[in-house]
Coordinates of N, CA and C and ligand atoms in Angstrom, one line a residue:
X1 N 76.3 -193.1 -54.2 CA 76.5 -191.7 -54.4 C 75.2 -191.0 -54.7
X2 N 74.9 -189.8 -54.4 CA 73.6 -189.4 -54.5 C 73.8 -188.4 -55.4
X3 N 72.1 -188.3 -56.4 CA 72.6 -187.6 -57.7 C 72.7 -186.5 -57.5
X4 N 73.3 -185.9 -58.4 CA 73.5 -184.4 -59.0 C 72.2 -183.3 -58.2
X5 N 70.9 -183.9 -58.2 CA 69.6 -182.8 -58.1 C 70.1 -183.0 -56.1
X6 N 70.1 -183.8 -55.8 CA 69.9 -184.0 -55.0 C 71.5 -183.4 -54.2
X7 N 73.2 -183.8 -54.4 CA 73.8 -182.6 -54.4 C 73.4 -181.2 -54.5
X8 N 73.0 -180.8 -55.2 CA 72.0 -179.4 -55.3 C 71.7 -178.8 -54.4
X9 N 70.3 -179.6 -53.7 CA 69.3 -179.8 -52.5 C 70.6 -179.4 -51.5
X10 N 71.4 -180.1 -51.2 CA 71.9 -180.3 -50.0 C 72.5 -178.8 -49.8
X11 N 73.3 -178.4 -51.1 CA 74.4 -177.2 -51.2 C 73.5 -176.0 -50.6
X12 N 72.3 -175.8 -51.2 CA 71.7 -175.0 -51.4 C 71.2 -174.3 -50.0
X13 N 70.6 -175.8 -49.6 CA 69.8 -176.0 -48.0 C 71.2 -175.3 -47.1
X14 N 71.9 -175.6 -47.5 CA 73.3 -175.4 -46.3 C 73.5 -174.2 -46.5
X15 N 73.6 -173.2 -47.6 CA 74.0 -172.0 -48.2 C 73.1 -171.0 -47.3
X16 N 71.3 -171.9 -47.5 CA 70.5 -171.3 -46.7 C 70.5 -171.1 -45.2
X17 N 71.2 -172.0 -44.6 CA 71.7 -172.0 -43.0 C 72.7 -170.8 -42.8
X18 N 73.8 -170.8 -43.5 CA 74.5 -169.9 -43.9 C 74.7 -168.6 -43.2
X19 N 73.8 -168.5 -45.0 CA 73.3 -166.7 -45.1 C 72.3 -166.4 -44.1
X20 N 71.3 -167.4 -43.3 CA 70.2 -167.0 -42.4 C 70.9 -167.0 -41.0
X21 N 72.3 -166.9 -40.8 CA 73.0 -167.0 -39.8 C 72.6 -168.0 -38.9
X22 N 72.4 -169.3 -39.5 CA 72.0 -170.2 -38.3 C 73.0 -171.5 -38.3
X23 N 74.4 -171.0 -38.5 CA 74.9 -171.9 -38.2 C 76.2 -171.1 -36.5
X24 N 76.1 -172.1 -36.2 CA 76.1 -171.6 -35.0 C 77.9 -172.7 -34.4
X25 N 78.5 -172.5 -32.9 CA 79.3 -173.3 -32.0 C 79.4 -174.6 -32.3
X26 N 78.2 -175.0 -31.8 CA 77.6 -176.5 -31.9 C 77.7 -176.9 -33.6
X27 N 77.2 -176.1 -34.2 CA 76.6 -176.9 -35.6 C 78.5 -177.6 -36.4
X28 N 79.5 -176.1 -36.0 CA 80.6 -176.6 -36.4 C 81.3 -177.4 -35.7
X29 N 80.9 -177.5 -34.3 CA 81.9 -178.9 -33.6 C 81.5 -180.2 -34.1
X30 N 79.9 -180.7 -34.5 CA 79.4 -181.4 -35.1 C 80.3 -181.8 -36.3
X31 N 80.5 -180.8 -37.2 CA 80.7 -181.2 -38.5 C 82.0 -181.3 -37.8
X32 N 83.2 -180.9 -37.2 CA 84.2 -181.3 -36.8 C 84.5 -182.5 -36.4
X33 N 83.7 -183.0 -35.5 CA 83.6 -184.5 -34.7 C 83.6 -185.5 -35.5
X34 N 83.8 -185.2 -37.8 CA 83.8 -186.0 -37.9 C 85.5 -186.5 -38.7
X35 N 86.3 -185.9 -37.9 CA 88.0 -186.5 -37.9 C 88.3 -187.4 -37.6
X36 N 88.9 -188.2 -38.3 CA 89.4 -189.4 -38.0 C 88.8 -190.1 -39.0
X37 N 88.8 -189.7 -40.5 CA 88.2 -190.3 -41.2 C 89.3 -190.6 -42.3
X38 N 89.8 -192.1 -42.1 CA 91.3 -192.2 -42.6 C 90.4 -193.4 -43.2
X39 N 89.6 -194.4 -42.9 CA 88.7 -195.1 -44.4 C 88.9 -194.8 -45.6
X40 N 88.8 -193.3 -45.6 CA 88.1 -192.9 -46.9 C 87.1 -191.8 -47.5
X41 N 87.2 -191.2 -48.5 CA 86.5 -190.2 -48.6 C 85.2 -190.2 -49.4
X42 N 84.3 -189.4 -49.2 CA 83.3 -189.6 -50.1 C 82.4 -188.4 -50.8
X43 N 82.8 -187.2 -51.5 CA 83.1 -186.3 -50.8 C 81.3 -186.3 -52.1
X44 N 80.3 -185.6 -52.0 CA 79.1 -185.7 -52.3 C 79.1 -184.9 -53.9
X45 N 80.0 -183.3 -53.6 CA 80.2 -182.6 -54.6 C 81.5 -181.8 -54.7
X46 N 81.5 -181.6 -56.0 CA 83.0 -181.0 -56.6 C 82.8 -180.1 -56.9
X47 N 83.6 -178.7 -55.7 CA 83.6 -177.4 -56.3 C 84.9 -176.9 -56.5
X48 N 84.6 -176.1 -57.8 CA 85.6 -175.3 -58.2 C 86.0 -174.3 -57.9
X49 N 86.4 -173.0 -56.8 CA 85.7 -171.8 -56.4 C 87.6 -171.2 -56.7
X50 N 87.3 -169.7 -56.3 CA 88.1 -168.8 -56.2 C 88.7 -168.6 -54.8
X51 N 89.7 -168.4 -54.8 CA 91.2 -168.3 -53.6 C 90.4 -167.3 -52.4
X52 N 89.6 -166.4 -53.0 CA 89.2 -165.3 -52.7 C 89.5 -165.8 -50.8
X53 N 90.2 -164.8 -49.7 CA 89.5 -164.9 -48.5 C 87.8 -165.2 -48.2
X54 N 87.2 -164.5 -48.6 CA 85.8 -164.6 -48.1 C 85.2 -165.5 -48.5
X55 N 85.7 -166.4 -49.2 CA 84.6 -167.3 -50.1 C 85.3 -168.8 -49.3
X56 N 85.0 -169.2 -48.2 CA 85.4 -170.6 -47.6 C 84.3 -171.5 -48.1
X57 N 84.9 -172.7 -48.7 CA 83.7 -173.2 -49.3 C 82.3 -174.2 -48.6
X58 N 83.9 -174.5 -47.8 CA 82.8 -175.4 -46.4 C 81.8 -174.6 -45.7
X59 N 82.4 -173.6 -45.4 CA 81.2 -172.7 -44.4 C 80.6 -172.2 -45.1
X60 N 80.1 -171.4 -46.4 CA 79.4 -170.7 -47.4 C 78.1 -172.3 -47.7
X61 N 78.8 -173.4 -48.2 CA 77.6 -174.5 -47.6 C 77.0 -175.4 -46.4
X62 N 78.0 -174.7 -45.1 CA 77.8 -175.5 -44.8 C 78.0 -176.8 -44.1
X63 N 78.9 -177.4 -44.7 CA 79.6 -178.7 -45.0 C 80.6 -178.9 -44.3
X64 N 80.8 -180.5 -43.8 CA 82.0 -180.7 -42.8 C 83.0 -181.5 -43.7
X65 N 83.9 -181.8 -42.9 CA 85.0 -182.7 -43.2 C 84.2 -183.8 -44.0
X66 N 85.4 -184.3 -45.4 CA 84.9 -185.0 -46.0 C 83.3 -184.9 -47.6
X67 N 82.9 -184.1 -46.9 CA 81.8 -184.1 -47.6 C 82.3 -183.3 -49.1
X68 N 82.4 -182.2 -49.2 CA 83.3 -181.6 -50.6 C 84.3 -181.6 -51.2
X69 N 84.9 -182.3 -52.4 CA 86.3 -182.0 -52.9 C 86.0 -180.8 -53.9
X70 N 87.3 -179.7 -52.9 CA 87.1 -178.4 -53.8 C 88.3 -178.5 -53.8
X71 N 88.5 -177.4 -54.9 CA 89.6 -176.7 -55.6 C 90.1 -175.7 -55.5
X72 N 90.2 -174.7 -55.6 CA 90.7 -173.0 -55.2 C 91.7 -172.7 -56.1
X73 N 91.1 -172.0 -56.8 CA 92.4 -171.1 -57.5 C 92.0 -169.5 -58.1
X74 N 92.7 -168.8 -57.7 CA 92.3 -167.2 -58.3 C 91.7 -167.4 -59.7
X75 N 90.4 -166.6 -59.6 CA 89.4 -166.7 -60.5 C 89.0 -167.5 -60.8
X76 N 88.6 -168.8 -60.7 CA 88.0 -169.7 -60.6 C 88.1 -170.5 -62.1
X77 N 89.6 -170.3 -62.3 CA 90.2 -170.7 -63.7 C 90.1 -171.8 -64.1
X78 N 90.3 -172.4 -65.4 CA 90.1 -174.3 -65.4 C 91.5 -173.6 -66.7
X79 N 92.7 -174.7 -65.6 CA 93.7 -175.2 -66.1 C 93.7 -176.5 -66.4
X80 N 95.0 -176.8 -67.0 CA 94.8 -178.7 -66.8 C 95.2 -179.3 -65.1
X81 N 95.3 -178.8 -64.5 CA 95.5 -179.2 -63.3 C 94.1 -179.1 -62.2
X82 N 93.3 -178.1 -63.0 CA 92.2 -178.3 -62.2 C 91.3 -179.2 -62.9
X83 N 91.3 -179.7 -64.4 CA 90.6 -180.6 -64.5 C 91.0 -181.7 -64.4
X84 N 92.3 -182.4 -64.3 CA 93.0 -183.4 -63.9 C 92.2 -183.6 -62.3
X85 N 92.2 -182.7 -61.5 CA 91.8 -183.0 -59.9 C 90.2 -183.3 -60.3
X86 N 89.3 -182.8 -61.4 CA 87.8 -182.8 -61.3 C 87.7 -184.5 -61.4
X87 N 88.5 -184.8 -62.9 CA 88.5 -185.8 -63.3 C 89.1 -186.9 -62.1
X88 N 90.2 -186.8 -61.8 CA 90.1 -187.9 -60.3 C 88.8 -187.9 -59.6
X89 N 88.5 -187.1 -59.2 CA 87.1 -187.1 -57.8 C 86.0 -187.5 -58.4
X90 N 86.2 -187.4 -59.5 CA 84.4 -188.1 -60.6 C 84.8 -188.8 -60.7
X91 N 86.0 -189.7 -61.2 CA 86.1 -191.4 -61.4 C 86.3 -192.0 -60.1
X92 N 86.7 -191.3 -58.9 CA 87.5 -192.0 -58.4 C 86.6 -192.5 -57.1
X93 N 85.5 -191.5 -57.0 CA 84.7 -191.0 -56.1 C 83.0 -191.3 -56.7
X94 N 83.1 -191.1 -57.6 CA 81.4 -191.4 -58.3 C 81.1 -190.0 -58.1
X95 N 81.4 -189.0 -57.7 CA 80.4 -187.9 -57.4 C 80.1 -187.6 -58.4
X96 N 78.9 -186.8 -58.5 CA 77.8 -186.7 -59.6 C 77.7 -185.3 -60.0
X97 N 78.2 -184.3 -59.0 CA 78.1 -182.9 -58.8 C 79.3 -182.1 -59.1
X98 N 79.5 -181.1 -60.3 CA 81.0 -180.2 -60.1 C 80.1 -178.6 -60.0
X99 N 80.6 -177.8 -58.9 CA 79.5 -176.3 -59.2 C 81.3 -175.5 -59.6
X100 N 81.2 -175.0 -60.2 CA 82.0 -173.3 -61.0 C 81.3 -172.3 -59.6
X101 N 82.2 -172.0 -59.0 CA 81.6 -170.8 -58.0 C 82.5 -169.8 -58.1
X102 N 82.1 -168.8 -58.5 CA 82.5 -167.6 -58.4 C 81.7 -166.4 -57.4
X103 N 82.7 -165.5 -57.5 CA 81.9 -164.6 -56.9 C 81.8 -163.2 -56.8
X104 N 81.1 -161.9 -56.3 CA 81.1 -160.9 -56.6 C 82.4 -160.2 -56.3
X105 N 82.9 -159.0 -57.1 CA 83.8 -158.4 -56.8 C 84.9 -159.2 -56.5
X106 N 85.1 -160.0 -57.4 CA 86.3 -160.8 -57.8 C 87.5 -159.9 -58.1
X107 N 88.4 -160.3 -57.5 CA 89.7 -159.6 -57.7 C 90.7 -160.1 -58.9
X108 N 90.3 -161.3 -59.3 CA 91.1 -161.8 -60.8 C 90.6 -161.2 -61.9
X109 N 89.1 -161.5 -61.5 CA 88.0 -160.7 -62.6 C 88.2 -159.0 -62.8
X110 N 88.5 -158.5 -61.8 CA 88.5 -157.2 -61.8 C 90.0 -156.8 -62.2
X111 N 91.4 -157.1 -61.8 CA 92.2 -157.1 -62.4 C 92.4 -156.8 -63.8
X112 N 91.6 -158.5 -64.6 CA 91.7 -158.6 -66.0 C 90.5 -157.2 -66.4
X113 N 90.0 -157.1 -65.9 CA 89.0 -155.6 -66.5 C 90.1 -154.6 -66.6
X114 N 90.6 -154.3 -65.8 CA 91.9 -153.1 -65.6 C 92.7 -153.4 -66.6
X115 N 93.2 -154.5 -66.3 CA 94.2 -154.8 -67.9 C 94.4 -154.2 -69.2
X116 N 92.7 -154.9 -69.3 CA 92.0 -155.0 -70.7 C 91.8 -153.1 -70.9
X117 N 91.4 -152.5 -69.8 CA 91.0 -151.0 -70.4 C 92.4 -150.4 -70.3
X118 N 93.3 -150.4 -70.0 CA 94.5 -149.7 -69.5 C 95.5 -150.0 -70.1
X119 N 95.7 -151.4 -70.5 CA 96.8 -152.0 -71.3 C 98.1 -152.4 -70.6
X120 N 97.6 -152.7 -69.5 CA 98.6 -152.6 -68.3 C 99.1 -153.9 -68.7
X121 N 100.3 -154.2 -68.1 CA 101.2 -155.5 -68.2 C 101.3 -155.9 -67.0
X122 N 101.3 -157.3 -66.9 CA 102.1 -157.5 -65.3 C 103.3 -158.2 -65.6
X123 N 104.0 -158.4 -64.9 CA 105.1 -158.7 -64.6 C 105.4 -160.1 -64.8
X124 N 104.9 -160.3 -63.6 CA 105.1 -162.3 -64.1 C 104.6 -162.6 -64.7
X125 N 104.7 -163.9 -65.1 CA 104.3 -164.6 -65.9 C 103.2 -165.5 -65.7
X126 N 103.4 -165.6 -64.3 CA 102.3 -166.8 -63.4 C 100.9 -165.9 -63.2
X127 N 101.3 -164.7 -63.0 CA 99.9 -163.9 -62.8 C 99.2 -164.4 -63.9
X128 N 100.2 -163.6 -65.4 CA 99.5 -163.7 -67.3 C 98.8 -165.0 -66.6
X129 N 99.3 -166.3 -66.1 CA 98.9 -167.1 -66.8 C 97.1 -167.1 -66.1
X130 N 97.2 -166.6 -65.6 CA 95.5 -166.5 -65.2 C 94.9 -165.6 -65.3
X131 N 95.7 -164.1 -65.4 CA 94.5 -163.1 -66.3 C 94.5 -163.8 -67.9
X132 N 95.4 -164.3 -68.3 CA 95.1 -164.9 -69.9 C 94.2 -165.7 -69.9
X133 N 93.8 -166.5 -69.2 CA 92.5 -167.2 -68.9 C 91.4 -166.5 -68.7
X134 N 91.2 -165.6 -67.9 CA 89.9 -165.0 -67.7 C 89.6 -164.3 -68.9
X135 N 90.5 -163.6 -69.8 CA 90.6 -162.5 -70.8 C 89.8 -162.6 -71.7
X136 N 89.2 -164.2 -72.1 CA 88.4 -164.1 -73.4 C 87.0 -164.1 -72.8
X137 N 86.9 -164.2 -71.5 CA 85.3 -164.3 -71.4 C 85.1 -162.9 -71.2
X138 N 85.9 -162.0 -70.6 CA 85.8 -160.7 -70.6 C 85.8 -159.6 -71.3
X139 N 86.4 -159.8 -72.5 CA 86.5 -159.1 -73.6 C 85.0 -158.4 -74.6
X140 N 84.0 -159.5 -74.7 CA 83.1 -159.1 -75.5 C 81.7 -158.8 -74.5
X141 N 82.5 -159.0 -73.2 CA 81.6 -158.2 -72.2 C 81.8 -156.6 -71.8
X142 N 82.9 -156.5 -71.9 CA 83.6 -155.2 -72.1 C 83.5 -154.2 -73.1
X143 N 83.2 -154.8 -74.1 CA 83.0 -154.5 -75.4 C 81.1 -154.0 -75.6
X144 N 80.5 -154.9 -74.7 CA 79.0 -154.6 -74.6 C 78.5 -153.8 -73.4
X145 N 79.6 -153.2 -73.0 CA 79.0 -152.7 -71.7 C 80.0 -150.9 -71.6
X146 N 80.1 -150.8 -72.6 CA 80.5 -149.6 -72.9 C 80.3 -148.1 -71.7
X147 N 78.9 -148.3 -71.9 CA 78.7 -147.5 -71.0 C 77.3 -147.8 -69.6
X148 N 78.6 -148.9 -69.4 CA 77.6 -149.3 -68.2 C 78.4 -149.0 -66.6
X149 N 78.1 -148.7 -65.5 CA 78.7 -148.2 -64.5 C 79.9 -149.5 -64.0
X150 N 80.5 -149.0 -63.5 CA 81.3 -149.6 -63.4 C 80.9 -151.3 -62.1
X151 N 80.2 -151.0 -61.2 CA 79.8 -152.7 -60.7 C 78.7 -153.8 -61.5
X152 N 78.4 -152.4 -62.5 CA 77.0 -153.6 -63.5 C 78.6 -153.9 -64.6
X153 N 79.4 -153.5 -65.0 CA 80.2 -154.0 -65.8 C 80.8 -155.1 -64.7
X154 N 81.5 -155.2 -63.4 CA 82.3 -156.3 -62.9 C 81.3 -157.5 -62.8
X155 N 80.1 -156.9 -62.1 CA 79.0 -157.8 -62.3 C 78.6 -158.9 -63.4
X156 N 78.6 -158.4 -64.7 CA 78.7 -159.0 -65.9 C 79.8 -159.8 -66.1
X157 N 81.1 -159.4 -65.9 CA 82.5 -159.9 -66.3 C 82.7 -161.1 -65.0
X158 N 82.1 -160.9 -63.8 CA 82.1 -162.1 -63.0 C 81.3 -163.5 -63.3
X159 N 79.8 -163.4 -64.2 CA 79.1 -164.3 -64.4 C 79.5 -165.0 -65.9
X160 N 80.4 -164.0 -66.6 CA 80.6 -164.4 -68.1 C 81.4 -165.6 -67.5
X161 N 82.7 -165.1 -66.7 CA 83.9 -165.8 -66.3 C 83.8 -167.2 -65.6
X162 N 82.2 -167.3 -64.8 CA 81.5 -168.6 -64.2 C 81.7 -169.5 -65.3
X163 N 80.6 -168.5 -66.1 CA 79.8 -169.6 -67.3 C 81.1 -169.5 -68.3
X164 N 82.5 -169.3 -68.8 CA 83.4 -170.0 -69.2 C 83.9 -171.1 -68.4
X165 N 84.2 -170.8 -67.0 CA 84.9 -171.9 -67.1 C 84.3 -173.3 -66.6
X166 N 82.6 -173.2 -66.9 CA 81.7 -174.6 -66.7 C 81.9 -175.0 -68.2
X167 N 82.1 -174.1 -69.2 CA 82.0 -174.1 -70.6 C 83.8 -174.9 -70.3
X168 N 84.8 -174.7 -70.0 CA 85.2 -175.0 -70.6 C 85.7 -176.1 -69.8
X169 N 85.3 -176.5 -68.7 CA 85.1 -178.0 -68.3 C 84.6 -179.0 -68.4
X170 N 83.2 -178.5 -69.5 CA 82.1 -179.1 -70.0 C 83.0 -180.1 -71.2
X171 N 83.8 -179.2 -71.8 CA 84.5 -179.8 -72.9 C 86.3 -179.9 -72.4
X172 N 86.5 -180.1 -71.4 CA 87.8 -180.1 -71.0 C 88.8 -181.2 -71.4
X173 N 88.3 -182.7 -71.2 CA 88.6 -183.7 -71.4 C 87.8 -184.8 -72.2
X174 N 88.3 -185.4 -72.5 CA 87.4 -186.8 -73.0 C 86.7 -187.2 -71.7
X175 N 87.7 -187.7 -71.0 CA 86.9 -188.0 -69.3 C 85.5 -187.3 -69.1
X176 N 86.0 -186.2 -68.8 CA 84.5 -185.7 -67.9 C 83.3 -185.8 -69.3
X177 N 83.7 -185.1 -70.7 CA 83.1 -185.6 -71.8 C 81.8 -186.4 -71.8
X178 N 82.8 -188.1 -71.8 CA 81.9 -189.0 -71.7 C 81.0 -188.9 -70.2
X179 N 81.6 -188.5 -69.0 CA 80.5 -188.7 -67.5 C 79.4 -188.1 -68.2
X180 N 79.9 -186.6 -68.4 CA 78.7 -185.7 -69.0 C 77.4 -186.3 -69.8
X181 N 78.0 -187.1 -70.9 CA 77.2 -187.5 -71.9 C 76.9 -188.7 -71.1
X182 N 77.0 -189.3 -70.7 CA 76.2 -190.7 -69.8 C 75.6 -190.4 -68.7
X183 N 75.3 -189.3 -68.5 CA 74.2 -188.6 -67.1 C 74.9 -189.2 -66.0
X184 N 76.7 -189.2 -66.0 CA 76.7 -188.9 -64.2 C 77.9 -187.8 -64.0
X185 N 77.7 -187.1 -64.8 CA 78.4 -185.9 -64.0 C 77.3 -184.4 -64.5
X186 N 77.5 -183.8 -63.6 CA 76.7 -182.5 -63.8 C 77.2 -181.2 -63.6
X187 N 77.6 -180.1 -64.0 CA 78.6 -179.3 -64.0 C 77.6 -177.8 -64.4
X188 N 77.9 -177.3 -63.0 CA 76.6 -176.2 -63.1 C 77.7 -174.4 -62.5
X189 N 77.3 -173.7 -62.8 CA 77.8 -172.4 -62.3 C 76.9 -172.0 -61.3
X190 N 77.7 -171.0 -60.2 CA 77.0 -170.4 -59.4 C 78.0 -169.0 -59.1
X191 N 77.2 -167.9 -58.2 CA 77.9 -166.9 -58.3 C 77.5 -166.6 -56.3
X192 N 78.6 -167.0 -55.7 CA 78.3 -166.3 -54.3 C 78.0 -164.8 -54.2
X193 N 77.8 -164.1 -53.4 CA 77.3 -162.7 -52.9 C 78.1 -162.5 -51.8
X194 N 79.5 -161.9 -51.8 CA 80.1 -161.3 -50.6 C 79.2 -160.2 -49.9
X195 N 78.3 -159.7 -50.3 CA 77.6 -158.3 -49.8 C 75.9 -159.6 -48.8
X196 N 75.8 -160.3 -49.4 CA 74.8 -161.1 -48.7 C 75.0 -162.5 -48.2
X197 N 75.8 -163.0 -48.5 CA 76.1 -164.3 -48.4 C 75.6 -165.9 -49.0
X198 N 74.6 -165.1 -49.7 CA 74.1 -166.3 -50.7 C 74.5 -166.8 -51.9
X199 N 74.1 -168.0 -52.3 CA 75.2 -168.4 -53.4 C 73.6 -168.6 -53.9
X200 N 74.0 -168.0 -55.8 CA 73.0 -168.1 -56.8 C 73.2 -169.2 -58.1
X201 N 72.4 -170.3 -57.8 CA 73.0 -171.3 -58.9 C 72.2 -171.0 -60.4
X202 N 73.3 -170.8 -61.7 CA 73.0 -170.3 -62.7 C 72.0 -171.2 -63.6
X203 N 72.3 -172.7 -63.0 CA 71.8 -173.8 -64.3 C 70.8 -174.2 -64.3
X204 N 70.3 -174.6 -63.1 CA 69.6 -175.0 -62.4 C 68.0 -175.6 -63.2
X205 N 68.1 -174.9 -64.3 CA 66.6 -175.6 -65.2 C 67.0 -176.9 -65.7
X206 N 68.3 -176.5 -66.1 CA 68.6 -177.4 -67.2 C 68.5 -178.7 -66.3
X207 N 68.7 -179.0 -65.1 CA 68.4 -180.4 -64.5 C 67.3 -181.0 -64.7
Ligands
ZN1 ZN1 87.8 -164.1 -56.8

């Protein structure tokens, strides 16, 4: 399995194909042609991203069949069900890489903004249970941005909500815990750009 820096490299390089519109007919029949892969999976890196329509994770890097185990869930939340699936694909798989991808003008993120200023309720219960998730990374951003216009406030409230839920996968389990602390798992944030199409990775020193 190839390390974490080097996961990185590849996401990044792809993201750059991307957004430079050079992925083209050919490049996706390629990554298609490789079906029929009932062996086994190997998937290089583990993302966590948002439901969102616009944010497809394969195409935003890149990436064909096989190569990514991602997740999807509105707002890019960490329940126990999404760290149960991280924790499978790191033990089960070796991969070395988990990215937190969120993105601009997030619709869970922006929701829970509304919420929080309005006092609005929703209905179900299954919504709560994901604006109640995003709610604490948002709060004391909300609280600092008083009078800041309204896309430098979503703006803020989308990066907090990254960097919680790497925070709170960082310490999710014992599992990923110990990968963490024995240098093979690496758990980094990034924030896609619906308006450009580039993905901005937050950690990136710390490697
Ligand atoms: Zn979203």
């Amino acid at each position: 399995m190839i390390s974490a820096n080097d996961a990185l490299d590849e996401l990044r390089d792809g993201n750059r194909r991307f957004a430079a519109g050079e992925i083209d007919a050919d490049s996706i029949a390629s990554r298609v042609h490789k079906v029929g892969m009932s062996g086994g999976q190997n998937p290089f890196a583990i993302i966590l991203a948002c439901s969102d329509s616009r944010v497809p994770v394969e195409l935003v890097f890149d990436q064909g069949l096989g190569d990514l185990f991602v997740i999807r869930v509105a707002g890019n939340i960490v329940a126990p069900s999404q760290i149960g699936s991280i924790e499978f694909a790191a033990s089960q798989f070796g991969t070395r890489l988990v990215v937190v991808l969120g993105h601009s003008n997030c619709g869970a993120v922006i929701a829970t903004l509304k919420e929080l200023s309005l006092e609005q309720t929703h209905r179900s219960p299954n919504l709560r249970a994901i604006v109640d998730r995003v709610r604490p990374a948002i709060e004391p951003i909300l609280q600092a941005h008083t009078h800041s216009d309204e896309a430098t406030l979503t703006g803020a409230a989308v990066r907090a909500n990254i960097l919680a839920s790497v925070d709170k996968l960082s310490h999710g389990s014992l599992i990923l815990e110990q990968l963490i602390e024995s240098g093979e798992l690496t758990i980094v944030g990034a924030e896609y750009s619906i308006e450009t199409g580039k993905v901005e990775f937050f950690d990136r020193d710390r490697l």
